[in-house]
Amino acid sequence: MTIQTLPRTTPTGARMVPTSLGDLSVRITGHGPRRIVLWPSILTDSHIFDVLAEMLADSATFVLIDGPGHGRSPGTGQEFTGADAGRAMLAVMDAMGIRRAVVGGVSWGGLTAAEVALAAPDRAEALILMNTPMDIDGTRPGFGDRMIAFGARWMVGWKFFRDGVARSFFDADMPRRNQAYHARFHAMLAGADRRRLAAAVRSVILRGVPLRGRLKDVSVPTLMITGISDSLYPVESQAEAALRIPNGQFAPVPGHHISPVDAPGDVAMLLHDFLAERAAA
């Protein structure tokens, strides 16, 4: 099925798709036959996938979404559920004329794609979970979760807060290795509407539903990737969770929490081989 041109296009080439979470900014990159729809983590935007998408441009067309309140997606300032985010991803696919695609993302993005795979498995050719939290539980938020939500609302304009997020998200060499994205990361957060950004962050970490116990119900082929140095979600816990997926594969890669930025080459190779296996099956 071909990707349709939407009537609203921003000066940057992004397309604005109306959803229940507000208009979402969507970028199309690559020209390969496979459709891969990706959603980023909280406190990042779709540019975390730029290098990955460039590496796989010949084999896939990427649909890259900014989450509400992040990047160029304004958000509504209202909180929402994980299921709401999954429906928003499906709304993007509908708007693009995509009946079935590989769906995935990093952290929040993985949770969102998992909602699609659980609720509408006929729409998911495969599921890609990168650095995805398994045990976020809005009924029992920890002190760290509350501090992240507080920081997103009141401290994101301060460089020391953004530097702290960067230390948790990326390896120490990222600012030198990828100067363009490092600058974009700071600029995106510094320029964000803090109220709307914080509403999205609260929705993810203070209203989340644990994924670990639902993995047994994921019926589509799943590739689960995690950074071996991810201090937020340790590799041992992620490996145990992957065993719960009936048709799942687990792959650790170098780096911290945002694997497509820390280890784009490793992620690209894993994704290419995983999808090639699906095509040959």
Coordinates of N, CA and C in Angstrom, one line a residue, residues 94-206:
D94 N -3.3 5.1 9.5 CA -4.5 5.3 8.7 C -4.3 6.5 7.8
A95 N -3.8 7.6 8.3 CA -3.7 8.9 7.6 C -2.7 8.7 6.4
M96 N -1.7 7.8 6.6 CA -0.7 7.6 5.6 C -1.1 6.5 4.6
G97 N -2.2 5.9 4.8 CA -2.7 4.8 4.0 C -2.0 3.5 4.2
I98 N -1.5 3.3 5.4 CA -0.7 2.1 5.7 C -1.6 1.1 6.5
R99 N -1.9 0.0 5.9 CA -2.7 -1.0 6.5 C -1.9 -1.8 7.5
R100 N -0.7 -2.1 7.2 CA 0.1 -3.0 8.0 C 1.6 -2.6 7.9
A101 N 2.3 -2.5 9.1 CA 3.6 -2.1 9.1 C 4.4 -2.7 10.3
V102 N 5.7 -2.6 10.2 CA 6.5 -2.9 11.4 C 6.3 -1.7 12.3
V103 N 6.0 -1.9 13.6 CA 5.8 -0.8 14.5 C 6.8 -1.0 15.7
G104 N 7.3 0.2 16.2 CA 8.3 0.1 17.2 C 8.6 1.4 17.8
G105 N 9.6 1.4 18.7 CA 10.0 2.7 19.3 C 11.0 2.4 20.4
V106 N 11.4 3.6 21.0 CA 12.3 3.5 22.1 C 11.6 3.9 23.4
S107 N 11.7 3.1 24.4 CA 11.1 3.4 25.7 C 9.6 3.7 25.6
W108 N 9.2 4.9 25.8 CA 7.8 5.3 25.6 C 7.3 4.8 24.2
G109 N 8.1 4.9 23.2 CA 7.8 4.5 21.9 C 7.5 3.0 21.8
G110 N 8.3 2.2 22.5 CA 8.1 0.8 22.5 C 6.8 0.4 23.2
L111 N 6.5 1.1 24.3 CA 5.2 0.9 25.0 C 4.1 1.2 24.1
T112 N 4.2 2.3 23.3 CA 3.1 2.7 22.4 C 2.9 1.6 21.3
A113 N 4.0 1.2 20.7 CA 4.0 0.2 19.7 C 3.4 -1.1 20.2
A114 N 3.8 -1.5 21.5 CA 3.2 -2.7 22.1 C 1.7 -2.6 22.2
E115 N 1.2 -1.4 22.5 CA -0.3 -1.3 22.6 C -0.9 -1.6 21.2
V116 N -0.3 -1.2 20.1 CA -0.8 -1.5 18.8 C -0.7 -3.0 18.6
A117 N 0.4 -3.6 18.9 CA 0.5 -5.1 18.6 C -0.5 -5.9 19.5
L118 N -0.8 -5.4 20.7 CA -1.7 -6.1 21.5 C -3.2 -5.9 21.1
A119 N -3.5 -4.7 20.7 CA -4.9 -4.3 20.4 C -5.3 -4.6 19.0
A120 N -4.3 -4.5 18.1 CA -4.6 -4.7 16.7 C -3.4 -5.4 16.0
P121 N -3.3 -6.7 16.3 CA -2.1 -7.5 15.8 C -2.2 -7.6 14.3
D122 N -3.3 -7.5 13.7 CA -3.4 -7.5 12.2 C -2.8 -6.3 11.5
R123 N -2.5 -5.3 12.3 CA -1.9 -4.1 11.8 C -0.4 -4.1 11.9
A124 N 0.1 -5.0 12.8 CA 1.6 -5.0 13.1 C 2.2 -6.2 12.4
E125 N 3.1 -5.9 11.4 CA 3.8 -7.0 10.8 C 4.9 -7.6 11.8
A126 N 5.4 -6.7 12.6 CA 6.4 -7.1 13.6 C 6.5 -6.0 14.6
L127 N 7.1 -6.2 15.8 CA 7.2 -5.3 16.8 C 8.6 -5.1 17.2
I128 N 9.1 -3.9 17.3 CA 10.5 -3.6 17.7 C 10.4 -2.8 19.0
L129 N 10.9 -3.4 20.1 CA 11.0 -2.8 21.4 C 12.4 -2.5 21.7
M130 N 12.7 -1.2 21.8 CA 14.0 -0.7 22.1 C 14.0 0.0 23.5
N131 N 14.8 -0.6 24.4 CA 15.0 0.0 25.7 C 13.7 0.4 26.4
T132 N 12.8 -0.6 26.3 CA 11.4 -0.4 26.7 C 11.1 -0.8 28.1
P133 N 10.6 0.1 29.0 CA 10.3 -0.3 30.4 C 9.2 -1.3 30.5
M134 N 9.5 -2.3 31.3 CA 8.5 -3.4 31.5 C 7.6 -3.2 32.7
D135 N 8.0 -2.4 33.7 CA 7.4 -2.4 35.0 C 6.9 -1.0 35.4
I136 N 6.8 0.0 34.5 CA 6.2 1.3 34.9 C 4.8 1.0 35.4
D137 N 4.5 1.5 36.6 CA 3.1 1.3 37.2 C 2.6 2.6 37.8
G138 N 1.6 3.2 37.1 CA 1.1 4.4 37.6 C 0.5 4.3 39.0
T139 N 0.1 3.1 39.4 CA -0.5 3.0 40.8 C 0.6 3.1 41.9
R140 N 1.9 2.9 41.5 CA 2.9 2.9 42.4 C 4.2 3.6 41.9
P141 N 4.0 4.9 41.6 CA 5.2 5.6 41.0 C 6.2 5.8 42.1
G142 N 7.5 5.6 41.7 CA 8.6 5.8 42.6 C 9.0 7.3 42.6
F143 N 10.0 7.6 43.6 CA 10.5 8.9 43.7 C 11.1 9.4 42.5
G144 N 11.9 8.6 41.8 CA 12.6 9.0 40.6 C 11.6 9.3 39.5
D145 N 10.5 8.6 39.4 CA 9.5 8.9 38.4 C 8.8 10.3 38.7
R146 N 8.6 10.5 39.9 CA 8.0 11.8 40.3 C 8.9 13.0 40.0
M147 N 10.2 12.7 40.2 CA 11.2 13.8 40.0 C 11.3 14.1 38.5
I148 N 11.3 13.0 37.6 CA 11.3 13.3 36.2 C 10.1 14.1 35.8
A149 N 8.9 13.7 36.3 CA 7.7 14.5 35.9 C 7.8 15.9 36.4
F150 N 8.4 16.1 37.6 CA 8.6 17.5 38.1 C 9.5 18.3 37.3
G151 N 10.6 17.6 36.9 CA 11.7 18.3 36.1 C 11.2 18.7 34.8
A152 N 10.3 17.8 34.2 CA 9.8 18.1 32.8 C 9.0 19.4 32.9
R153 N 8.3 19.6 34.0 CA 7.5 20.8 34.1 C 8.2 22.1 34.5
W154 N 9.2 21.9 35.4 CA 9.7 23.1 36.1 C 11.2 23.3 35.8
M155 N 12.0 22.3 35.3 CA 13.4 22.4 35.3 C 14.0 22.2 33.9
V156 N 13.1 21.8 32.9 CA 13.7 21.4 31.6 C 14.4 22.6 30.9
G157 N 14.1 23.8 31.3 CA 14.8 25.0 30.7 C 16.2 25.2 31.2
W158 N 16.5 24.4 32.3 CA 17.8 24.6 32.9 C 18.8 23.6 32.3
K159 N 19.9 24.0 31.9 CA 20.9 23.1 31.2 C 21.4 22.0 32.1
F160 N 21.5 22.2 33.4 CA 22.0 21.2 34.3 C 21.0 20.0 34.3
F161 N 19.7 20.3 34.2 CA 18.7 19.2 34.2 C 18.8 18.5 32.9
R162 N 18.9 19.2 31.7 CA 19.0 18.5 30.5 C 20.3 17.7 30.4
D163 N 21.4 18.2 31.0 CA 22.6 17.4 31.0 C 22.5 16.2 31.8
G164 N 21.7 16.2 32.9 CA 21.4 15.0 33.7 C 20.6 14.0 32.9
V165 N 19.6 14.5 32.2 CA 18.9 13.6 31.3 C 19.8 12.9 30.3
A166 N 20.6 13.7 29.7 CA 21.5 13.2 28.7 C 22.5 12.2 29.2
R167 N 23.0 12.4 30.5 CA 23.8 11.4 31.1 C 23.1 10.0 31.3
S168 N 21.8 10.1 31.6 CA 21.0 8.9 31.8 C 20.7 8.2 30.4
F169 N 20.5 9.0 29.4 CA 20.0 8.5 28.1 C 21.1 8.0 27.2
F170 N 22.3 8.7 27.2 CA 23.3 8.5 26.1 C 24.6 8.2 26.7
D171 N 25.5 7.5 25.9 CA 26.8 7.3 26.4 C 27.6 8.6 26.5
A172 N 28.7 8.6 27.2 CA 29.4 9.9 27.4 C 30.0 10.4 26.2
D173 N 30.2 9.6 25.1 CA 30.9 10.1 23.9 C 29.9 10.7 22.9
M174 N 28.6 10.6 23.2 CA 27.6 11.1 22.2 C 27.7 12.5 21.8
P175 N 28.0 13.5 22.8 CA 28.1 14.9 22.3 C 29.2 15.1 21.3
R176 N 30.3 14.4 21.4 CA 31.3 14.5 20.4 C 31.0 13.8 19.1
R177 N 30.5 12.6 19.3 CA 30.2 11.7 18.1 C 29.1 12.2 17.2
N178 N 28.1 12.8 17.9 CA 26.9 13.2 17.1 C 26.5 14.6 17.6
Q179 N 27.4 15.6 17.2 CA 27.2 17.0 17.6 C 25.9 17.6 17.2
A180 N 25.4 17.2 16.0 CA 24.2 17.7 15.5 C 23.0 17.3 16.3
Y181 N 23.0 16.0 16.7 CA 21.8 15.6 17.5 C 21.9 16.1 18.9
H182 N 23.2 16.2 19.5 CA 23.3 16.7 20.8 C 22.8 18.1 20.9
A183 N 23.1 19.0 19.9 CA 22.5 20.3 19.9 C 21.0 20.3 19.8
R184 N 20.5 19.4 18.9 CA 19.0 19.4 18.7 C 18.3 18.9 20.0
F185 N 18.9 18.0 20.7 CA 18.3 17.5 21.9 C 18.1 18.6 22.9
H186 N 19.2 19.4 23.1 CA 19.1 20.6 24.1 C 18.1 21.6 23.5
A187 N 18.1 21.9 22.3 CA 17.2 22.9 21.7 C 15.8 22.5 21.8
M188 N 15.5 21.3 21.5 CA 14.1 20.8 21.6 C 13.6 20.9 23.0
L189 N 14.3 20.5 24.0 CA 13.8 20.6 25.3 C 13.7 22.0 25.8
A190 N 14.8 22.8 25.5 CA 14.8 24.2 26.0 C 13.6 25.0 25.4
G191 N 13.2 24.6 24.2 CA 12.1 25.4 23.5 C 10.7 24.8 23.7
A192 N 10.6 23.7 24.5 CA 9.3 23.0 24.6 C 8.4 23.8 25.4
D193 N 7.1 23.6 25.1 CA 6.0 24.1 26.0 C 6.0 23.2 27.2
R194 N 6.5 23.7 28.4 CA 6.7 22.9 29.5 C 5.4 22.2 30.1
R195 N 4.3 22.9 30.0 CA 3.1 22.4 30.5 C 2.7 21.2 29.7
R196 N 2.8 21.3 28.4 CA 2.4 20.2 27.5 C 3.4 19.1 27.5
L197 N 4.6 19.4 27.6 CA 5.7 18.4 27.7 C 5.4 17.6 29.0
A198 N 5.2 18.3 30.1 CA 5.1 17.6 31.4 C 3.8 16.7 31.4
A199 N 2.7 17.2 30.7 CA 1.5 16.4 30.7 C 1.8 15.0 30.0
A200 N 2.6 15.0 28.9 CA 2.9 13.8 28.3 C 3.8 12.9 29.1
V201 N 4.8 13.5 29.8 CA 5.7 12.7 30.7 C 4.9 12.1 31.8
R202 N 4.0 12.9 32.4 CA 3.2 12.4 33.5 C 2.3 11.2 33.0
S203 N 1.8 11.3 31.8 CA 0.9 10.3 31.2 C 1.7 9.0 31.1
V204 N 3.0 9.0 30.7 CA 3.8 7.8 30.5 C 4.2 7.2 31.8
I205 N 4.7 8.0 32.8 CA 5.4 7.4 33.9 C 4.5 7.4 35.2
L206 N 3.4 8.3 35.2 CA 2.6 8.3 36.4 C 1.2 7.7 36.1

